[in-house]
Amino acid sequence: MAGAGGVDLLAEQLVAAVGAAHVLTDPDVMAGFERDWTGRWQGRARLVVRPGTTAEVAQVVQICAAVGVAIVPQGGNTGLVGGAVPDAGAVILHLGRLDHLDPVDLTSAQVTAGAGVTLARLQDHVGAAGLAFPVDLAARDSATVGGMVATNAGGLHVLRYGGMRSQVVGVEAVMANGGIVRRLDGLIKDNTGYDLPGLLCGSEGTLAVVTAARLRLSPLFAHRVTALIGLEGLPAALDLVARLRTLTSLEAAEVMFASGIDIVCAHTGLPAPFPVRYPCVLLVECAAATDPVDDLAAALLAAPEPLDTAVATAGAARAGLWSWRERHTEAVNAIGVPHKLDVTLPLGSMAAFESEVRPLIEKVAPGATTVIFGHVGDGNLHVNVVGPAPDDDGVDDAVFRLVAAHHGSISAEHGIGRAKRGWLDLTRSADDIAAMAAIKMAFDPGGLFNPGVLLP
Ligand code: MLT
Ligand code: ZN
């Protein structure tokens, strides 16, 4: 039997807290929790513990704190910056069993969801009550509420509703001392000091363990139209999006490029979206209580050049148009382990950045494959580079420095995780980082939660 910090005693205490079935120590079983989705980030956990209630999470935190064993909170493990991958010897605190969903509160248009509820289940649940959840993303079947809060997830609808932080009315979270902060009453106004839910949103598991969230809901629109538009390049896409922003129904504006679409088609067997191979393809979607098709058509017809456009209003046909965009992530992963560089630029600098970044990558990593796509309405490009070894960060460094030169940010929506913490000072000042470090120290003085993530 190992000593006080030994694996056996720790496992025994955790088994007593959550039950033997929920403490995983078999290396084969743990493997899926230790590696991130891209394959770039690989850790080695001491064990995986799966508490079933908030009280059990608090017990787990207290047990680990008592022996000084680090905790890595994990939800659907769909993050793309290594933020849920453990340092050697850490405990993975998996929140999947916290999957309770309260009935939808129609009076306030809110719902309380456990950290382990998947986005798809949340969407179905609120949809059955006649409402929608404003945040949507392609990993919806696996991404969970807790992880989406912890990473302040963005996704496809940010230009209309904002990201996850904008939907969080309150959270429940377990602190490093085992205390529980619970703000789930759904108060729309509550001006009583520091906004802890807002602070935990985007804290990447470094301050506390989010166990539930009270979420704002949006109308479930009866009418939705999706259009795919072939264009000459990103400047044309930006001009068109500027025009479409006047539509109050505009919900998504996504961009992709010819070489990425080729890779998607090769991987999925999808046909090319147009007979002409356009350098750039824009996907826009509008949703409203009354049919937005005429408004969208009028805005597209007012464009200076005729546009090659495919339009769909029925569910399956719209999903078909989305597939070229949504299947980029899996298609990129299929050609190799990607460097996923999720960046944001001032809209006025996006086109210059895009034209500069491709030759820059070719210079730093000759022969690498670059696939760019993203949320053009938000100034957010996903620069994916396949070719350099996972631990060769030369291309990451070059791209982040170009972003900084354009006054952008090295993370738009994926967070910092392990992937980007070495570059945080490129786009956050020394005073910013000192303030963040002071907050970390106040919440987690022992460095229990997610060491090696976010802060340099
Ligand atoms: C997306 O927009 O599809 C996601 O952020 C995933 C990705 O960047 O691959
Ligand atoms: Zn994205």
Short mmCIF file of C-alpha atoms and ligand atoms in Angstrom, two decimals:
data_model
loop_
_atom_site.label_atom_id
_atom_site.label_comp_id
_atom_site.label_asym_id
_atom_site.label_seq_id
_atom_site.Cartn_x
_atom_site.Cartn_y
_atom_site.Cartn_z
CA MET A 1 0.00 0.00 0.00
CA ALA A 2 1.43 3.41 -0.94
CA GLY A 3 1.74 6.24 1.61
CA ALA A 4 -0.53 9.28 2.16
CA GLY A 5 -0.01 10.60 -1.37
CA GLY A 6 0.18 7.11 -2.87
CA VAL A 7 -2.11 5.99 -5.62
CA ASP A 8 -3.70 3.18 -3.63
CA LEU A 9 -4.79 5.25 -0.66
CA LEU A 10 -5.97 8.08 -2.92
CA ALA A 11 -7.94 5.62 -5.04
CA GLU A 12 -9.41 4.02 -1.93
CA GLN A 13 -10.58 7.37 -0.61
CA LEU A 14 -12.08 8.28 -3.97
CA VAL A 15 -13.80 4.90 -4.21
CA ALA A 16 -15.32 5.53 -0.79
CA ALA A 17 -16.58 8.91 -2.04
CA VAL A 18 -17.98 8.01 -5.48
CA GLY A 19 -18.09 4.20 -5.71
CA ALA A 20 -15.65 1.75 -7.28
CA ALA A 21 -17.34 1.84 -10.68
CA HIS A 22 -16.48 5.52 -11.00
CA VAL A 23 -12.76 5.45 -10.25
CA LEU A 24 -10.90 4.32 -13.38
CA THR A 25 -7.31 3.14 -13.14
CA ASP A 26 -7.01 0.71 -16.05
CA PRO A 27 -4.54 2.33 -18.53
CA ASP A 28 -6.54 1.13 -21.54
CA VAL A 29 -9.72 2.70 -20.20
CA MET A 30 -7.93 5.90 -19.18
CA ALA A 31 -6.28 6.34 -22.58
CA GLY A 32 -9.32 8.02 -24.12
CA PHE A 33 -9.36 10.63 -21.36
CA GLU A 34 -5.63 11.37 -21.52
CA ARG A 35 -5.40 12.37 -25.16
CA ASP A 36 -7.08 15.31 -26.83
CA TRP A 37 -9.28 15.08 -29.92
CA THR A 38 -6.61 16.34 -32.33
CA GLY A 39 -3.97 13.90 -31.15
CA ARG A 40 -1.52 16.75 -30.56
CA TRP A 41 -1.82 16.71 -26.77
CA GLN A 42 -1.15 13.58 -24.75
CA GLY A 43 -1.02 13.36 -20.94
CA ARG A 44 -0.69 10.65 -18.29
CA ALA A 45 -3.28 10.67 -15.53
CA ARG A 46 -3.01 9.03 -12.14
CA LEU A 47 -6.65 7.99 -12.39
CA VAL A 48 -10.01 9.21 -13.68
CA VAL A 49 -12.78 9.91 -11.18
CA ARG A 50 -16.40 10.36 -12.20
CA PRO A 51 -18.48 11.88 -9.38
CA GLY A 52 -22.26 11.81 -9.75
CA THR A 53 -23.28 14.84 -7.68
CA THR A 54 -21.94 18.26 -6.79
CA ALA A 55 -21.41 17.06 -3.21
CA GLU A 56 -19.27 14.22 -4.55
CA VAL A 57 -17.26 16.70 -6.64
CA ALA A 58 -16.61 18.67 -3.45
CA GLN A 59 -15.46 15.48 -1.69
CA VAL A 60 -13.14 14.62 -4.58
CA VAL A 61 -11.64 18.12 -4.47
CA GLN A 62 -11.08 17.88 -0.72
CA ILE A 63 -9.49 14.43 -0.97
CA CYS A 64 -7.10 15.52 -3.73
CA ALA A 65 -6.30 18.81 -2.00
CA ALA A 66 -5.40 17.01 1.20
CA VAL A 67 -2.67 15.04 -0.57
CA GLY A 68 -1.70 17.79 -3.00
CA VAL A 69 -2.71 15.93 -6.16
CA ALA A 70 -3.63 18.17 -9.09
CA ILE A 71 -7.11 18.01 -10.64
CA VAL A 72 -7.88 18.37 -14.35
CA PRO A 73 -11.62 18.93 -14.92
CA GLN A 74 -12.87 17.32 -18.11
CA GLY A 75 -16.19 17.41 -19.96
CA GLY A 76 -16.66 16.11 -23.50
CA ASN A 77 -12.91 16.36 -24.20
CA THR A 78 -13.63 18.27 -27.41
CA GLY A 79 -11.27 21.16 -26.61
CA LEU A 80 -8.61 21.98 -29.20
CA VAL A 81 -5.84 23.57 -27.08
CA GLY A 82 -4.94 20.74 -24.69
CA GLY A 83 -6.79 22.36 -21.78
CA ALA A 84 -8.24 19.08 -20.46
CA VAL A 85 -5.11 16.95 -20.90
CA PRO A 86 -3.39 16.06 -17.60
CA ASP A 87 0.16 16.65 -16.43
CA ALA A 88 1.72 13.36 -15.34
CA GLY A 89 0.18 12.24 -12.06
CA ALA A 90 -2.89 14.47 -12.07
CA VAL A 91 -6.41 13.21 -11.44
CA ILE A 92 -8.90 13.72 -14.26
CA LEU A 93 -12.20 14.84 -12.75
CA HIS A 94 -14.71 13.80 -15.37
CA LEU A 95 -18.05 15.59 -15.10
CA GLY A 96 -20.11 13.48 -17.51
CA ARG A 97 -22.35 12.03 -14.79
CA LEU A 98 -23.59 15.49 -13.76
CA ASP A 99 -26.15 15.30 -16.54
CA HIS A 100 -29.33 16.52 -14.88
CA LEU A 101 -31.51 18.96 -16.81
CA ASP A 102 -34.20 20.94 -15.03
CA PRO A 103 -37.52 21.61 -16.77
CA VAL A 104 -37.33 24.73 -18.94
CA ASP A 105 -38.44 27.83 -17.03
CA LEU A 106 -40.74 29.42 -19.60
CA THR A 107 -41.38 32.49 -17.45
CA SER A 108 -37.75 33.55 -17.60
CA ALA A 109 -36.71 31.64 -20.76
CA GLN A 110 -33.91 29.97 -18.82
CA VAL A 111 -32.86 26.46 -17.90
CA THR A 112 -30.49 24.93 -15.36
CA ALA A 113 -28.22 22.23 -16.76
CA GLY A 114 -25.62 20.01 -15.13
CA ALA A 115 -22.02 20.31 -16.32
CA GLY A 116 -22.18 16.94 -18.07
CA VAL A 117 -25.18 17.70 -20.30
CA THR A 118 -24.17 17.63 -23.95
CA LEU A 119 -25.02 20.59 -26.14
CA ALA A 120 -27.16 18.38 -28.43
CA ARG A 121 -29.23 17.16 -25.47
CA LEU A 122 -29.64 20.70 -24.19
CA GLN A 123 -30.77 21.83 -27.66
CA ASP A 124 -33.32 18.99 -27.90
CA HIS A 125 -34.59 19.64 -24.37
CA VAL A 126 -35.19 23.37 -24.83
CA GLY A 127 -36.45 22.82 -28.40
CA ALA A 128 -39.22 20.56 -27.06
CA ALA A 129 -40.30 23.49 -24.87
CA GLY A 130 -40.43 25.86 -27.87
CA LEU A 131 -37.13 27.66 -27.20
CA ALA A 132 -33.55 27.47 -28.46
CA PHE A 133 -30.10 27.62 -26.91
CA PRO A 134 -28.19 30.44 -28.61
CA VAL A 135 -24.77 28.77 -28.77
CA ASP A 136 -24.23 26.11 -31.42
CA LEU A 137 -21.09 24.33 -32.59
CA ALA A 138 -20.16 21.31 -34.66
CA ALA A 139 -19.03 19.25 -31.64
CA ARG A 140 -22.57 19.46 -30.23
CA ASP A 141 -22.94 15.70 -29.69
CA SER A 142 -19.97 15.55 -27.32
CA ALA A 143 -19.29 19.08 -26.00
CA THR A 144 -20.78 19.59 -22.54
CA VAL A 145 -22.21 22.56 -20.68
CA GLY A 146 -19.44 22.57 -18.06
CA GLY A 147 -16.69 22.59 -20.65
CA MET A 148 -18.46 25.21 -22.72
CA VAL A 149 -18.71 27.49 -19.69
CA ALA A 150 -15.13 26.81 -18.61
CA THR A 151 -13.81 27.62 -22.09
CA ASN A 152 -16.32 30.38 -22.90
CA ALA A 153 -17.15 28.51 -26.10
CA GLY A 154 -18.02 30.56 -29.18
CA GLY A 155 -19.36 28.71 -32.21
CA LEU A 156 -21.63 29.56 -35.09
CA HIS A 157 -24.02 32.17 -33.67
CA VAL A 158 -21.74 34.60 -31.88
CA LEU A 159 -22.48 37.47 -34.25
CA ARG A 160 -26.13 37.40 -33.21
CA TYR A 161 -26.11 36.26 -29.57
CA GLY A 162 -22.56 36.45 -28.27
CA GLY A 163 -20.65 33.47 -26.94
CA MET A 164 -21.20 31.30 -23.89
CA ARG A 165 -20.50 34.06 -21.37
CA SER A 166 -23.43 36.04 -22.76
CA GLN A 167 -25.78 33.13 -22.03
CA VAL A 168 -24.61 32.34 -18.50
CA VAL A 169 -27.01 33.77 -15.92
CA GLY A 170 -25.36 31.87 -13.08
CA VAL A 171 -23.20 28.88 -12.22
CA GLU A 172 -22.66 26.35 -9.50
CA ALA A 173 -18.99 25.55 -8.88
CA VAL A 174 -16.78 23.76 -6.40
CA MET A 175 -13.90 25.84 -5.09
CA ALA A 176 -10.39 24.65 -4.23
CA ASN A 177 -11.27 24.41 -0.52
CA GLY A 178 -14.28 22.21 -1.31
CA GLY A 179 -16.75 25.06 -0.79
CA ILE A 180 -19.65 25.39 -3.22
CA VAL A 181 -20.60 28.64 -4.93
CA ARG A 182 -24.20 28.35 -6.12
CA ARG A 183 -25.85 31.11 -8.12
CA LEU A 184 -28.63 29.31 -9.98
CA ASP A 185 -31.69 31.38 -9.05
CA GLY A 186 -31.89 32.94 -12.49
CA LEU A 187 -31.77 36.55 -11.33
CA ILE A 188 -31.54 38.75 -14.39
CA LYS A 189 -30.26 41.61 -12.26
CA ASP A 190 -27.99 40.91 -9.30
CA ASN A 191 -25.55 43.73 -8.61
CA THR A 192 -23.96 42.41 -5.46
CA GLY A 193 -20.26 42.55 -6.10
CA TYR A 194 -17.84 40.51 -8.15
CA ASP A 195 -19.46 38.53 -10.96
CA LEU A 196 -18.20 35.05 -10.13
CA PRO A 197 -20.08 33.27 -12.96
CA GLY A 198 -18.63 35.71 -15.48
CA LEU A 199 -15.16 35.14 -14.06
CA LEU A 200 -15.42 31.35 -14.11
CA CYS A 201 -16.59 31.51 -17.70
CA GLY A 202 -13.38 31.22 -19.72
CA SER A 203 -11.22 30.31 -16.70
CA GLU A 204 -10.38 26.95 -18.35
CA GLY A 205 -10.74 24.92 -15.16
CA THR A 206 -8.01 26.87 -13.37
CA LEU A 207 -10.15 28.57 -10.72
CA ALA A 208 -12.95 26.15 -9.75
CA VAL A 209 -14.88 23.16 -11.07
CA VAL A 210 -18.11 24.21 -12.79
CA THR A 211 -20.83 21.69 -11.88
CA ALA A 212 -23.96 23.35 -13.31
CA ALA A 213 -25.08 26.48 -15.13
CA ARG A 214 -28.22 28.56 -15.38
CA LEU A 215 -28.56 29.47 -19.05
CA ARG A 216 -30.40 32.09 -21.04
CA LEU A 217 -32.55 30.79 -23.94
CA SER A 218 -33.58 32.40 -27.21
CA PRO A 219 -36.65 32.14 -29.48
CA LEU A 220 -37.03 28.98 -31.57
CA PHE A 221 -37.60 30.53 -34.98
CA ALA A 222 -40.07 28.92 -37.37
CA HIS A 223 -38.21 30.11 -40.48
CA ARG A 224 -34.59 29.60 -41.39
CA VAL A 225 -32.69 30.04 -44.64
CA THR A 226 -29.11 29.05 -45.45
CA ALA A 227 -27.14 30.32 -48.46
CA LEU A 228 -23.78 29.23 -49.81
CA ILE A 229 -22.12 31.88 -51.96
CA GLY A 230 -19.11 31.51 -54.26
CA LEU A 231 -16.72 34.50 -54.14
CA GLU A 232 -13.35 35.68 -55.43
CA GLY A 233 -11.73 36.05 -52.02
CA LEU A 234 -11.98 37.13 -48.39
CA PRO A 235 -12.30 40.87 -49.22
CA ALA A 236 -15.48 40.09 -51.18
CA ALA A 237 -16.79 37.97 -48.30
CA LEU A 238 -16.15 40.79 -45.83
CA ASP A 239 -17.93 43.31 -48.07
CA LEU A 240 -20.93 41.03 -48.40
CA VAL A 241 -21.12 40.33 -44.68
CA ALA A 242 -20.97 44.08 -44.00
CA ARG A 243 -24.02 44.46 -46.24
CA LEU A 244 -25.86 41.52 -44.65
CA ARG A 245 -25.30 42.78 -41.11
CA THR A 246 -28.26 45.12 -41.60
CA LEU A 247 -30.53 42.04 -41.57
CA THR A 248 -31.75 41.54 -38.01
CA SER A 249 -32.26 37.86 -38.83
CA LEU A 250 -28.58 37.21 -39.68
CA GLU A 251 -27.42 34.37 -37.43
CA ALA A 252 -24.25 32.97 -39.01
CA ALA A 253 -21.56 34.10 -41.46
CA GLU A 254 -18.91 31.44 -42.07
CA VAL A 255 -16.03 31.43 -44.50
CA MET A 256 -14.04 28.66 -46.16
CA PHE A 257 -11.53 28.47 -49.01
CA ALA A 258 -11.08 26.29 -52.10
CA SER A 259 -8.19 24.18 -50.81
CA GLY A 260 -10.07 23.37 -47.59
CA ILE A 261 -13.21 22.44 -49.52
CA ASP A 262 -11.10 20.12 -51.70
CA ILE A 263 -9.87 18.36 -48.55
CA VAL A 264 -13.42 18.11 -47.17
CA CYS A 265 -14.67 16.61 -50.44
CA ALA A 266 -11.79 14.14 -50.62
CA HIS A 267 -12.37 13.00 -47.04
CA THR A 268 -16.17 12.86 -47.03
CA GLY A 269 -17.03 12.02 -50.63
CA LEU A 270 -19.17 15.16 -50.86
CA PRO A 271 -19.34 16.70 -54.35
CA ALA A 272 -17.93 20.18 -54.94
CA PRO A 273 -20.48 22.80 -53.85
CA PHE A 274 -20.40 24.65 -57.24
CA PRO A 275 -19.38 23.71 -60.79
CA VAL A 276 -16.87 26.58 -60.57
CA ARG A 277 -14.03 26.25 -58.03
CA TYR A 278 -14.42 29.59 -56.24
CA PRO A 279 -11.40 30.76 -54.20
CA CYS A 280 -13.68 31.57 -51.27
CA VAL A 281 -17.11 30.32 -50.18
CA LEU A 282 -19.31 32.18 -47.71
CA LEU A 283 -22.11 30.47 -45.81
CA VAL A 284 -24.79 32.70 -44.29
CA GLU A 285 -27.88 31.78 -42.33
CA CYS A 286 -30.87 33.88 -41.33
CA ALA A 287 -33.60 32.87 -38.87
CA ALA A 288 -36.75 34.73 -37.89
CA ALA A 289 -40.40 34.41 -36.82
CA THR A 290 -41.44 35.45 -40.32
CA ASP A 291 -39.78 34.09 -43.45
CA PRO A 292 -36.41 35.88 -43.97
CA VAL A 293 -35.90 34.53 -47.53
CA ASP A 294 -37.03 37.70 -49.31
CA ASP A 295 -34.87 39.96 -47.16
CA LEU A 296 -31.82 37.77 -47.72
CA ALA A 297 -32.49 37.53 -51.46
CA ALA A 298 -32.87 41.31 -51.75
CA ALA A 299 -29.61 41.89 -49.90
CA LEU A 300 -27.77 39.38 -52.10
CA LEU A 301 -29.27 40.84 -55.29
CA ALA A 302 -28.06 44.29 -54.27
CA ALA A 303 -24.45 43.07 -54.37
CA PRO A 304 -22.39 44.78 -57.10
CA GLU A 305 -21.47 41.52 -58.87
CA PRO A 306 -23.87 38.63 -59.66
CA LEU A 307 -23.35 35.91 -57.07
CA ASP A 308 -23.30 32.15 -57.57
CA THR A 309 -25.56 31.10 -54.72
CA ALA A 310 -27.13 27.87 -53.43
CA VAL A 311 -30.07 28.40 -51.07
CA ALA A 312 -31.97 25.99 -48.81
CA THR A 313 -34.80 26.41 -46.33
CA ALA A 314 -35.74 22.83 -45.41
CA GLY A 315 -33.82 21.14 -42.59
CA ALA A 316 -32.06 18.39 -44.54
CA ALA A 317 -31.11 20.67 -47.42
CA ARG A 318 -29.75 23.29 -45.02
CA ALA A 319 -27.73 20.62 -43.22
CA GLY A 320 -26.37 19.65 -46.63
CA LEU A 321 -25.12 23.19 -47.22
CA TRP A 322 -23.60 23.30 -43.74
CA SER A 323 -21.73 20.02 -44.27
CA TRP A 324 -18.94 21.62 -46.35
CA ARG A 325 -18.27 23.95 -43.45
CA GLU A 326 -18.92 21.69 -40.49
CA ARG A 327 -16.83 18.80 -41.80
CA HIS A 328 -13.65 20.84 -42.08
CA THR A 329 -12.46 19.84 -38.60
CA GLU A 330 -12.63 16.07 -39.15
CA ALA A 331 -11.25 16.40 -42.69
CA VAL A 332 -8.22 18.33 -41.44
CA ASN A 333 -7.61 15.74 -38.70
CA ALA A 334 -7.80 12.99 -41.30
CA ILE A 335 -4.73 14.31 -43.14
CA GLY A 336 -2.55 14.57 -40.02
CA VAL A 337 -2.18 16.01 -36.54
CA PRO A 338 -3.03 19.69 -36.96
CA HIS A 339 -1.65 22.79 -35.30
CA LYS A 340 -4.95 24.52 -34.58
CA LEU A 341 -4.42 28.25 -34.49
CA ASP A 342 -7.73 29.89 -33.62
CA VAL A 343 -7.17 33.63 -33.95
CA THR A 344 -9.17 36.82 -34.12
CA LEU A 345 -8.43 40.00 -36.03
CA PRO A 346 -9.97 43.42 -36.27
CA LEU A 347 -12.34 43.01 -39.23
CA GLY A 348 -10.41 45.66 -41.16
CA SER A 349 -7.20 43.58 -40.94
CA MET A 350 -8.65 40.16 -41.69
CA ALA A 351 -8.04 40.14 -45.44
CA ALA A 352 -4.46 41.40 -45.11
CA PHE A 353 -3.77 38.78 -42.45
CA GLU A 354 -5.17 35.99 -44.60
CA SER A 355 -3.07 36.97 -47.60
CA GLU A 356 0.08 37.28 -45.47
CA VAL A 357 -0.31 34.18 -43.33
CA ARG A 358 -0.23 31.63 -46.14
CA PRO A 359 3.24 32.61 -47.53
CA LEU A 360 4.48 33.02 -43.96
CA ILE A 361 3.53 29.42 -43.12
CA GLU A 362 5.10 28.18 -46.34
CA LYS A 363 8.32 29.97 -45.37
CA VAL A 364 8.41 28.61 -41.81
CA ALA A 365 7.13 25.11 -42.64
CA PRO A 366 7.76 24.43 -46.35
CA GLY A 367 5.35 21.86 -47.76
CA ALA A 368 2.90 22.12 -44.85
CA THR A 369 -0.83 22.03 -45.65
CA THR A 370 -2.71 25.12 -44.50
CA VAL A 371 -6.48 25.03 -44.18
CA ILE A 372 -8.25 28.23 -43.13
CA PHE A 373 -11.92 28.56 -42.27
CA GLY A 374 -13.90 30.33 -39.62
CA HIS A 375 -16.47 32.72 -38.33
CA VAL A 376 -15.96 35.67 -40.65
CA GLY A 377 -18.70 37.72 -39.01
CA ASP A 378 -16.69 37.68 -35.77
CA GLY A 379 -13.24 38.34 -37.27
CA ASN A 380 -12.33 34.78 -36.25
CA LEU A 381 -10.18 32.60 -38.51
CA HIS A 382 -9.17 29.01 -37.74
CA VAL A 383 -5.70 28.56 -39.21
CA ASN A 384 -4.97 24.82 -39.35
CA VAL A 385 -1.48 23.68 -40.27
CA VAL A 386 -0.68 20.02 -40.93
CA GLY A 387 2.91 18.96 -41.47
CA PRO A 388 5.11 20.23 -38.63
CA ALA A 389 5.61 17.73 -35.80
CA PRO A 390 3.23 18.18 -32.85
CA ASP A 391 6.04 19.55 -30.65
CA ASP A 392 7.50 21.86 -33.32
CA ASP A 393 5.90 25.21 -32.52
CA GLY A 394 7.73 27.34 -35.08
CA VAL A 395 4.60 27.83 -37.15
CA ASP A 396 2.52 28.63 -34.07
CA ASP A 397 5.04 31.29 -33.09
CA ALA A 398 5.12 32.88 -36.54
CA VAL A 399 1.32 32.97 -36.90
CA PHE A 400 0.75 34.38 -33.41
CA ARG A 401 3.32 37.12 -34.01
CA LEU A 402 1.57 38.08 -37.23
CA VAL A 403 -1.74 38.18 -35.35
CA ALA A 404 -0.19 40.44 -32.71
CA ALA A 405 1.24 42.73 -35.40
CA HIS A 406 -2.31 43.15 -36.71
CA HIS A 407 -3.64 43.91 -33.19
CA GLY A 408 -5.60 40.66 -33.04
CA SER A 409 -5.77 38.02 -30.34
CA ILE A 410 -4.10 34.58 -30.25
CA SER A 411 -7.37 32.97 -29.17
CA ALA A 412 -10.83 33.87 -30.41
CA GLU A 413 -12.86 31.02 -28.94
CA HIS A 414 -10.77 27.92 -28.22
CA GLY A 415 -8.95 29.37 -25.20
CA ILE A 416 -5.27 29.22 -24.26
CA GLY A 417 -4.96 25.74 -22.74
CA ARG A 418 -1.48 24.23 -23.00
CA ALA A 419 -1.15 25.16 -26.65
CA LYS A 420 -0.82 28.93 -26.35
CA ARG A 421 0.24 29.86 -22.85
CA GLY A 422 3.78 30.60 -23.98
CA TRP A 423 2.42 33.39 -26.20
CA LEU A 424 -0.17 34.91 -23.86
CA ASP A 425 2.01 37.99 -23.41
CA LEU A 426 1.80 38.73 -27.13
CA THR A 427 -1.77 39.98 -26.80
CA ARG A 428 -2.24 40.46 -23.02
CA SER A 429 -0.14 43.06 -21.18
CA ALA A 430 2.09 42.35 -18.18
CA ASP A 431 -0.48 44.10 -15.99
CA ASP A 432 -3.29 41.94 -17.44
CA ILE A 433 -1.33 38.79 -16.71
CA ALA A 434 -0.41 39.96 -13.20
CA ALA A 435 -4.10 40.58 -12.47
CA MET A 436 -4.98 37.11 -13.76
CA ALA A 437 -2.22 35.52 -11.67
CA ALA A 438 -3.52 37.33 -8.58
CA ILE A 439 -7.03 35.99 -9.25
CA LYS A 440 -5.62 32.48 -9.66
CA MET A 441 -3.76 32.84 -6.36
CA ALA A 442 -6.91 34.02 -4.57
CA PHE A 443 -9.07 31.17 -5.88
CA ASP A 444 -6.52 28.36 -5.91
CA PRO A 445 -3.49 29.21 -3.77
CA GLY A 446 -2.25 25.60 -3.80
CA GLY A 447 -2.27 25.35 -7.59
CA LEU A 448 -4.70 22.40 -7.43
CA PHE A 449 -6.74 23.11 -10.56
CA ASN A 450 -5.39 22.47 -14.05
CA PRO A 451 -1.69 23.33 -13.55
CA GLY A 452 0.10 24.04 -16.81
CA VAL A 453 -2.98 25.56 -18.44
CA LEU A 454 -3.71 29.19 -19.35
CA LEU A 455 -1.19 31.18 -17.28
CA PRO A 456 2.45 31.36 -18.42
C1 MLT B 1 -15.23 25.24 -35.71
O1 MLT B 1 -15.48 26.42 -35.90
O2 MLT B 1 -15.59 24.36 -36.52
C2 MLT B 1 -14.54 24.84 -34.46
O3 MLT B 1 -13.97 25.91 -33.81
C3 MLT B 1 -13.64 23.67 -34.60
C4 MLT B 1 -12.33 23.91 -35.30
O4 MLT B 1 -11.79 25.01 -35.23
O5 MLT B 1 -11.81 22.96 -35.89
ZN ZN B 2 -14.89 27.77 -34.51
#
